[in-house]
Short mmCIF file of C-alpha atoms and ligand atoms in Angstrom, two decimals:
data_model
loop_
_atom_site.label_atom_id
_atom_site.label_comp_id
_atom_site.label_asym_id
_atom_site.label_seq_id
_atom_site.Cartn_x
_atom_site.Cartn_y
_atom_site.Cartn_z
CA UNK A 16 23.35 44.20 4.97
CA UNK A 17 24.54 47.39 6.57
CA UNK A 18 21.97 49.37 4.67
CA UNK A 19 19.21 47.04 5.79
CA UNK A 20 20.31 47.33 9.43
CA UNK A 21 20.37 51.09 9.28
CA UNK A 22 16.91 51.49 7.82
CA UNK A 23 15.53 48.90 10.23
CA UNK A 24 16.98 50.65 13.21
CA UNK A 25 15.47 53.93 12.21
CA UNK A 26 12.03 52.33 12.15
CA UNK A 27 12.40 50.05 15.11
CA UNK A 28 10.42 52.29 17.46
CA UNK A 29 7.35 51.71 15.35
CA UNK A 30 5.50 48.78 17.02
CA UNK A 31 3.60 47.93 13.82
CA UNK A 32 6.87 47.48 12.03
CA UNK A 33 8.17 45.21 14.77
CA UNK A 34 5.14 42.98 14.54
CA UNK A 35 5.46 42.90 10.80
CA UNK A 36 9.10 41.90 11.19
CA UNK A 37 8.26 39.05 13.54
CA UNK A 38 5.53 37.69 11.29
CA UNK A 39 7.78 37.99 8.28
CA UNK A 40 10.48 36.03 10.07
CA UNK A 41 8.08 33.32 11.10
CA UNK A 42 6.89 32.90 7.53
CA UNK A 43 10.47 32.86 6.29
CA UNK A 44 11.46 30.15 8.76
CA UNK A 45 8.43 28.08 7.77
CA UNK A 46 9.28 28.38 4.09
CA UNK A 47 12.88 27.50 4.76
CA UNK A 48 11.86 24.43 6.71
CA UNK A 49 9.50 23.18 4.02
CA UNK A 50 11.88 23.85 1.20
CA UNK A 51 15.08 22.55 2.66
CA UNK A 52 13.93 19.17 3.75
CA UNK A 53 11.35 16.96 2.12
CA UNK A 54 11.83 14.43 4.82
CA UNK A 55 10.78 14.46 8.43
CA UNK A 56 11.67 11.86 10.93
CA UNK A 57 8.54 10.55 12.37
CA UNK A 58 8.32 9.23 15.84
CA UNK A 59 4.99 8.52 17.29
CA UNK A 60 3.32 6.33 19.88
CA UNK A 61 5.53 5.42 22.78
CA UNK A 62 8.38 3.78 20.96
CA UNK A 63 11.19 2.92 23.35
CA UNK A 64 14.64 4.41 22.80
CA UNK A 65 16.34 1.12 23.29
CA UNK A 66 15.26 -2.40 22.40
CA UNK A 67 17.25 -5.41 23.46
CA UNK A 68 17.68 -7.54 20.35
CA UNK A 69 19.61 -10.22 22.20
CA UNK A 70 16.31 -11.39 23.70
CA UNK A 71 14.06 -12.56 20.91
CA UNK A 72 10.82 -14.46 20.62
CA UNK A 73 9.57 -16.93 18.01
CA UNK A 74 7.30 -15.20 15.49
CA UNK A 75 4.76 -18.02 15.89
CA UNK A 76 4.54 -17.62 19.69
CA UNK A 77 0.94 -17.89 20.89
CA UNK A 78 -0.41 -17.40 17.40
CA UNK A 79 -2.75 -20.35 17.90
CA UNK A 80 -4.59 -18.21 20.45
CA UNK A 81 -6.02 -16.38 17.46
CA UNK A 82 -8.61 -19.07 16.85
CA UNK A 83 -12.03 -18.81 15.21
CA UNK A 84 -14.85 -17.63 17.42
CA UNK A 85 -17.78 -20.00 17.52
CA UNK A 86 -20.48 -17.44 16.95
CA UNK A 87 -19.53 -15.16 14.06
CA UNK A 88 -22.41 -12.78 14.74
CA UNK A 89 -20.85 -11.65 18.01
CA UNK A 90 -17.45 -10.98 16.45
CA UNK A 91 -16.08 -7.54 17.34
CA UNK A 92 -13.55 -5.32 15.67
CA UNK A 93 -9.94 -6.12 16.43
CA UNK A 94 -8.53 -3.82 19.10
CA UNK A 95 -5.17 -3.23 20.65
CA UNK A 96 -6.37 -5.21 23.68
CA UNK A 97 -6.06 -8.40 21.71
CA UNK A 98 -2.71 -7.64 20.09
CA UNK A 99 0.05 -9.96 21.24
CA UNK A 100 3.19 -8.11 20.22
CA UNK A 101 6.39 -9.72 21.35
CA UNK A 102 8.85 -7.16 19.99
CA UNK A 103 12.18 -8.56 18.73
CA UNK A 104 11.79 -11.75 16.71
CA UNK A 105 14.08 -14.74 16.33
CA UNK A 106 15.17 -14.84 12.71
CA UNK A 107 17.57 -17.42 11.26
CA UNK A 108 18.12 -18.74 7.78
CA UNK A 109 19.83 -21.99 8.75
CA UNK A 110 16.94 -24.22 7.82
CA UNK A 111 14.95 -23.67 4.66
CA UNK A 112 11.31 -24.24 5.60
CA UNK A 113 9.33 -26.31 3.10
CA UNK A 114 6.10 -25.02 1.62
CA UNK A 115 4.26 -27.77 3.51
CA UNK A 116 5.72 -26.58 6.83
CA UNK A 117 4.67 -23.00 6.19
CA UNK A 118 1.15 -24.05 5.18
CA UNK A 119 0.79 -26.21 8.29
CA UNK A 120 1.98 -23.44 10.58
CA UNK A 121 -0.47 -20.95 9.07
CA UNK A 122 -3.81 -22.79 9.04
CA UNK A 123 -5.92 -19.67 8.54
CA UNK A 124 -4.13 -18.38 5.47
CA UNK A 125 -6.43 -18.82 2.51
CA UNK A 126 -5.61 -19.66 -1.07
CA UNK A 127 -3.94 -16.68 -2.73
CA UNK A 128 -2.01 -15.85 0.46
CA UNK A 129 -4.85 -13.94 2.08
CA UNK A 130 -5.79 -13.82 5.72
CA UNK A 131 -8.45 -12.23 7.78
CA UNK A 132 -8.34 -12.63 11.55
CA UNK A 133 -10.54 -15.54 12.65
CA UNK A 134 -11.23 -14.02 16.06
CA UNK A 135 -12.09 -10.38 15.25
CA UNK A 136 -13.03 -8.06 12.42
CA UNK A 137 -9.94 -6.48 10.92
CA UNK A 138 -10.17 -2.74 10.65
CA UNK A 139 -7.30 -2.41 8.22
CA UNK A 140 -6.53 -3.89 4.78
CA UNK A 141 -2.97 -4.20 3.55
CA UNK A 142 -1.74 -5.57 0.23
CA UNK A 143 1.86 -6.78 0.40
CA UNK A 144 3.40 -6.52 -3.07
CA UNK A 145 6.64 -8.32 -3.82
CA UNK A 146 8.59 -8.12 -7.09
CA UNK A 147 10.15 -11.47 -7.86
CA UNK A 148 12.22 -13.60 -10.18
CA UNK A 149 14.33 -16.68 -9.42
CA UNK A 150 14.53 -16.06 -5.69
CA UNK A 151 12.69 -19.17 -4.52
CA UNK A 152 14.97 -19.75 -1.56
CA UNK A 153 14.50 -16.24 -0.25
CA UNK A 154 10.79 -16.48 -0.97
CA UNK A 155 10.42 -19.46 1.36
CA UNK A 156 12.11 -17.66 4.23
CA UNK A 157 10.03 -14.59 3.46
CA UNK A 158 6.71 -16.43 3.58
CA UNK A 159 7.69 -18.35 6.70
CA UNK A 160 8.23 -15.10 8.61
CA UNK A 161 5.84 -12.67 6.94
CA UNK A 162 2.62 -14.63 7.37
CA UNK A 163 2.76 -14.95 11.17
CA UNK A 164 4.22 -11.45 11.44
CA UNK A 165 1.17 -9.96 9.70
CA UNK A 166 -1.24 -12.14 11.65
CA UNK A 167 0.18 -10.90 14.93
CA UNK A 168 -0.83 -7.42 13.77
CA UNK A 169 -4.43 -8.50 13.19
CA UNK A 170 -4.51 -7.19 9.66
CA UNK A 171 -6.57 -8.29 6.75
CA UNK A 172 -3.91 -8.91 4.13
CA UNK A 173 -2.93 -10.64 0.88
CA UNK A 174 0.57 -11.31 -0.42
CA UNK A 175 1.04 -10.60 -4.12
CA UNK A 176 4.09 -11.93 -5.87
CA UNK A 177 4.79 -10.12 -9.11
CA UNK A 178 6.80 -12.50 -11.20
CA UNK A 179 8.75 -11.04 -14.13
CA UNK A 180 8.63 -13.40 -17.08
CA UNK A 181 11.67 -13.99 -19.28
CA UNK A 182 15.33 -13.30 -18.65
CA UNK A 183 15.65 -9.66 -19.67
CA UNK A 184 16.86 -6.97 -17.28
CA UNK A 185 14.87 -6.88 -14.03
CA UNK A 186 12.63 -3.89 -13.49
CA UNK A 187 11.57 -3.68 -9.86
CA UNK A 188 9.71 -0.37 -10.04
CA UNK A 189 7.65 -1.39 -13.06
CA UNK A 190 6.75 -4.69 -11.40
CA UNK A 191 5.48 -2.72 -8.42
CA UNK A 192 3.31 -0.61 -10.71
CA UNK A 193 1.85 -3.81 -12.14
CA UNK A 194 1.30 -5.17 -8.64
CA UNK A 195 -0.51 -2.05 -7.51
CA UNK A 196 -2.77 -2.04 -10.57
CA UNK A 197 -3.67 -5.73 -10.19
CA UNK A 198 -4.08 -5.59 -6.41
CA UNK A 199 -6.47 -2.65 -6.64
CA UNK A 200 -8.68 -4.71 -8.95
CA UNK A 201 -9.21 -7.16 -6.10
CA UNK A 202 -9.96 -4.86 -3.19
CA UNK A 203 -9.89 -1.26 -2.02
CA UNK A 204 -6.71 -1.62 0.00
CA UNK A 205 -5.94 0.87 2.76
CA UNK A 206 -2.24 0.37 2.30
CA UNK A 207 0.17 -0.85 -0.36
CA UNK A 208 3.16 -2.44 1.32
CA UNK A 209 5.93 -2.66 -1.27
CA UNK A 210 8.39 -5.28 -0.15
CA UNK A 211 11.69 -6.74 -1.31
CA UNK A 212 11.61 -10.51 -1.00
CA UNK A 213 14.94 -10.72 0.81
CA UNK A 214 14.08 -8.47 3.76
CA UNK A 215 12.62 -9.89 6.96
CA UNK A 216 11.26 -7.56 9.67
CA UNK A 217 12.82 -8.14 13.08
CA UNK A 218 10.24 -6.51 15.33
CA UNK A 219 6.49 -6.98 15.29
CA UNK A 220 5.90 -3.44 16.55
CA UNK A 221 6.76 -2.43 12.98
CA UNK A 222 3.10 -2.44 12.02
CA UNK A 223 2.35 -2.84 8.32
CA UNK A 224 -0.07 0.03 7.94
CA UNK A 225 0.28 3.34 6.12
CA UNK A 226 0.59 6.83 7.50
CA UNK A 227 -2.36 8.95 6.54
CA UNK A 228 -0.54 11.88 5.01
CA UNK A 229 2.84 10.71 3.84
CA UNK A 230 4.59 7.71 2.29
CA UNK A 231 6.51 5.72 4.85
CA UNK A 232 9.86 3.96 4.83
CA UNK A 233 9.45 0.80 6.89
CA UNK A 234 13.02 -0.51 6.44
CA UNK A 235 14.87 2.29 8.21
CA UNK A 236 17.53 -0.04 9.60
CA UNK A 237 18.79 -2.93 7.46
CA UNK A 238 21.48 -5.29 8.79
CA UNK A 239 23.78 -5.05 5.75
CA UNK A 240 23.56 -1.26 5.96
CA UNK A 241 24.77 -1.32 9.58
CA UNK A 242 21.23 -0.76 10.80
CA UNK A 243 21.24 2.85 9.73
CA UNK A 244 20.00 4.92 6.84
CA UNK A 245 22.49 4.82 3.96
CA UNK A 246 21.54 8.39 3.13
CA UNK A 247 18.85 10.76 4.24
CA UNK A 248 16.38 10.35 1.35
CA UNK A 249 16.75 6.55 1.14
CA UNK A 250 13.41 5.05 0.09
CA UNK A 251 14.18 1.44 -0.81
CA UNK A 252 13.59 -1.99 0.64
CA UNK A 253 10.19 -1.87 2.28
CA UNK A 254 7.86 1.11 1.85
CA UNK A 255 4.20 1.84 2.57
CA UNK A 256 1.99 4.10 0.48
CA UNK A 257 -1.75 4.48 0.39
CA UNK A 258 -3.32 4.16 -3.08
CA UNK A 259 -3.83 7.95 -2.89
CA UNK A 260 -0.12 8.58 -2.26
CA UNK A 261 0.73 6.19 -5.06
CA UNK A 262 -1.49 7.85 -7.65
CA UNK A 263 -0.47 11.32 -6.56
CA UNK A 264 3.10 10.63 -7.68
CA UNK A 265 1.89 8.83 -10.83
CA UNK A 266 3.24 5.59 -9.37
CA UNK A 267 6.84 4.56 -9.84
CA UNK A 268 9.01 5.03 -12.96
CA UNK A 269 8.82 2.25 -15.57
CA UNK A 270 12.17 3.05 -17.11
CA UNK A 271 14.76 1.77 -14.63
CA UNK A 272 16.02 -1.51 -16.07
CA UNK A 273 18.65 -3.36 -14.06
CA UNK A 274 20.16 -0.20 -12.78
CA UNK A 275 20.18 1.82 -9.66
CA UNK A 276 18.33 5.00 -9.05
CA UNK A 277 14.65 4.10 -9.11
CA UNK A 278 14.38 4.58 -5.35
CA UNK A 279 15.83 8.06 -5.63
CA UNK A 280 13.45 8.82 -8.48
CA UNK A 281 10.56 7.76 -6.23
CA UNK A 282 11.81 9.88 -3.33
CA UNK A 283 12.06 12.80 -5.73
CA UNK A 284 8.49 12.29 -6.94
CA UNK A 285 7.30 12.41 -3.35
CA UNK A 286 9.12 15.68 -2.83
CA UNK A 287 7.92 17.21 -6.10
CA UNK A 288 4.23 16.70 -5.28
CA UNK A 289 4.76 18.27 -1.87
CA UNK A 290 4.75 15.20 0.35
CA UNK A 291 7.38 14.09 2.82
CA UNK A 292 8.84 10.74 3.71
CA UNK A 293 8.13 9.45 7.19
CA UNK A 294 10.05 6.59 8.70
CA UNK A 295 9.71 3.83 11.22
CA UNK A 296 12.08 4.66 14.10
CA UNK A 297 15.46 2.93 13.74
CA UNK A 298 15.00 0.75 16.83
CA UNK A 299 11.80 -0.73 15.39
CA UNK A 300 12.32 -0.62 11.61
CA UNK A 301 14.99 -3.29 11.64
CA UNK A 302 15.38 -5.91 8.93
CA UNK A 303 17.54 -8.95 8.34
CA UNK A 304 18.61 -9.73 4.79
CA UNK A 305 18.15 -13.33 3.67
CA UNK A 306 21.51 -14.76 2.63
CA UNK A 307 23.14 -11.37 3.16
CA UNK A 308 22.31 -9.82 -0.19
CA UNK A 309 25.21 -7.98 -1.78
CA UNK A 310 25.52 -4.39 -0.72
CA UNK A 311 25.34 -3.37 -4.37
CA UNK A 312 21.60 -4.05 -4.20
CA UNK A 313 21.43 -0.91 -2.12
CA UNK A 314 23.06 1.97 -3.94
CA UNK A 315 24.97 4.21 -1.62
CA UNK A 316 26.34 7.66 -2.17
CA UNK A 317 27.21 7.46 -5.85
CA UNK A 318 23.85 8.01 -7.42
CA UNK A 319 22.89 8.85 -10.96
CA UNK A 320 21.71 12.22 -12.10
CA UNK A 321 17.94 12.27 -12.04
CA UNK A 322 15.55 13.93 -14.44
CA UNK A 323 12.46 13.20 -12.40
CA UNK A 324 11.10 16.70 -12.64
CA UNK A 325 10.87 16.40 -16.43
CA UNK A 326 9.77 12.75 -16.56
CA UNK A 327 7.45 11.93 -13.66
CA UNK A 328 4.21 13.13 -15.23
CA UNK A 329 4.65 10.95 -18.32
CA UNK A 330 6.42 7.95 -16.83
CA UNK A 331 4.43 5.97 -14.30
CA UNK A 332 0.97 4.54 -13.82
CA UNK A 333 -0.37 6.54 -16.76
CA UNK A 334 2.17 5.04 -19.15
CA UNK A 335 2.20 1.51 -17.74
CA UNK A 336 1.89 -1.24 -20.33
CA UNK A 337 2.39 -4.96 -19.76
CA UNK A 338 1.02 -8.34 -20.70
CA UNK A 339 -0.64 -10.24 -17.90
CA UNK A 340 0.38 -13.86 -18.50
CA UNK A 341 -1.14 -15.46 -15.41
CA UNK A 342 -2.80 -14.57 -12.15
CA UNK A 343 -2.91 -17.70 -10.12
CA UNK A 344 -3.69 -18.41 -6.48
CA UNK A 345 -1.04 -20.44 -4.73
CA UNK A 346 -1.57 -21.58 -1.12
CA UNK A 347 0.68 -18.89 0.34
CA UNK A 348 0.57 -16.09 -2.24
CA UNK A 349 -0.99 -14.81 -5.39
CA UNK A 350 1.37 -15.35 -8.32
CA UNK A 351 0.99 -12.69 -10.97
CA UNK A 352 3.19 -13.41 -13.96
CA UNK A 353 3.83 -10.55 -16.34
CA UNK A 354 5.65 -9.76 -19.52
CA UNK A 355 6.78 -6.20 -18.92
CA UNK A 356 8.55 -5.91 -22.25
CA UNK A 357 12.23 -5.42 -22.87
CA UNK A 358 14.51 -2.56 -21.97
CA UNK A 359 14.86 -0.23 -24.94
CA UNK A 360 18.36 -0.27 -26.44
CA UNK A 361 18.96 3.33 -25.49
CA UNK A 362 18.56 2.45 -21.84
CA UNK A 363 20.83 -0.60 -22.14
CA UNK A 364 23.60 1.49 -23.63
CA UNK A 365 23.16 4.22 -21.10
CA UNK A 366 21.49 7.41 -22.16
CA UNK A 367 24.00 9.95 -20.97
CA UNK A 368 27.20 8.07 -20.24
CA UNK A 369 27.81 6.66 -23.72
CA UNK A 370 28.28 2.91 -23.58
CA UNK A 371 30.00 2.44 -20.25
CA UNK A 372 26.99 2.24 -17.97
CA UNK A 373 27.52 -0.22 -15.17
CA UNK A 374 24.78 -2.63 -14.30
CA UNK A 375 23.76 -3.34 -10.74
CA UNK A 376 22.29 -6.71 -9.97
CA UNK A 377 18.57 -6.22 -9.37
C1 NAG B 475 1.67 -16.75 25.61
O1 NAG B 475 0.42 -17.00 26.20
C2 NAG B 475 0.53 -17.37 27.56
C3 NAG B 475 -0.87 -17.71 28.04
O2 NAG B 475 -1.79 -16.70 27.75
C4 NAG B 475 1.14 -16.24 28.37
O3 NAG B 475 1.27 -16.60 29.70
C5 NAG B 475 2.50 -15.93 27.79
O4 NAG B 475 3.04 -14.81 28.43
C6 NAG B 475 2.39 -15.63 26.30
N1 NAG B 475 3.72 -15.46 25.76
C7 NAG B 475 4.10 -14.35 25.16
C8 NAG B 475 5.51 -14.31 24.69
O5 NAG B 475 3.36 -13.41 24.97
C1 NAG B 476 4.62 -18.03 -10.91
O1 NAG B 476 4.01 -18.48 -12.09
C2 NAG B 476 4.88 -18.69 -13.19
C3 NAG B 476 4.07 -19.14 -14.37
O2 NAG B 476 2.86 -18.52 -14.49
C4 NAG B 476 5.91 -19.71 -12.86
O3 NAG B 476 6.83 -19.87 -13.92
C5 NAG B 476 6.66 -19.30 -11.61
O4 NAG B 476 7.55 -20.31 -11.22
C6 NAG B 476 5.69 -19.02 -10.48
N1 NAG B 476 6.45 -18.52 -9.38
C7 NAG B 476 6.27 -18.89 -8.15
C8 NAG B 476 7.23 -18.36 -7.15
O5 NAG B 476 5.35 -19.61 -7.82
C1 NAG B 477 31.85 2.22 -26.92
O1 NAG B 477 32.03 3.46 -27.53
C2 NAG B 477 33.24 3.61 -28.19
C3 NAG B 477 33.37 5.04 -28.70
O2 NAG B 477 32.23 5.77 -28.50
C4 NAG B 477 33.33 2.60 -29.34
O3 NAG B 477 34.58 2.71 -30.02
C5 NAG B 477 33.18 1.21 -28.79
O4 NAG B 477 33.16 0.26 -29.85
C6 NAG B 477 31.90 1.10 -27.98
N1 NAG B 477 31.86 -0.20 -27.34
C7 NAG B 477 30.78 -0.96 -27.37
C8 NAG B 477 30.89 -2.26 -26.64
O5 NAG B 477 29.75 -0.62 -27.93
#
């Protein structure tokens, strides 16, 4: 240090050297910034600092104003002029809505859970992909809120339920890979919205579209996590990636059976390929958990050692194998049933920790 100072001082009169020093420092700071943090907090548009969640509005408010235009040939593209955002939404789980109720309240949802605005041409296509097994109760609440929520945003969308067949360990990340592959056979989606079935968005300004450059965490603030990020690189719950983002990281890992860590693996993939995670601001990216899912569904600080750097290129979309058992249109969603195979014994016994691996639930 002292040596460096001395030799610098002796050259400091030289203006060329000064300029060189300044440029060098700027480059150093840039490198440091890129390297140290793979995550930037994104705030854009004019998002308010404070939102009053004690005043809420029904998610179906004025939705009937989005009615078919008589003359289709004069239909224009949807614009922000016609958006009817209400902000904070009233969300309760006291009454379980029946399928009939949800269908009746969403007359323009087509078979397979798809919707395109009847009053304007949607300029954005989002596939909502939901891993699922034995969560019918949560599914009903989810569909009751998600359909009108997405319609308010004037999106063209479909809801894909990826149903894991059998009773083996659940594999959320692999189901999402299946969902992405199947959804992309149907349409060239602008955005893949990967969604847990038990999370309900609380604010319709949380628009279900992707960021152009980086994967986005939509669920920045979940009720059971005290409406804050559990840790800085958290990338679970509800996330939005374009098909390009998704393929760039070779999709999600297929090898996380009934255990925590797949979200961290995904966050790591994003970092490895040189992308960042952007997030919906905390005041907007709020979610309520149906039936207050156990906290253990969201791993906190104790997280497994990852080997993503060694595994990501060989474990993902390019190694995905599954048996498609059914792809059936239901009135409110597409039900894709898959046999994703069984967890290999080595994974069940825990690769590194001998035989005392603990199992999370989900
Ligand atoms: C619903 O529509 C009516 C009539 O256009 C309007 O007066 C009212 O403010 C709207 N309500 C909300 C919450 O936007
Ligand atoms: C999806 O389809 C499978 C059979 O193909 C069925 O067992 C399951 O109950 C369905 N799930 C839902 C939520 O409709
Ligand atoms: C766990 O491992 C220990 C020693 O490695 C062994 O004695 C024990 O039987 C194993 N338990 C199970 C349930 O496999």
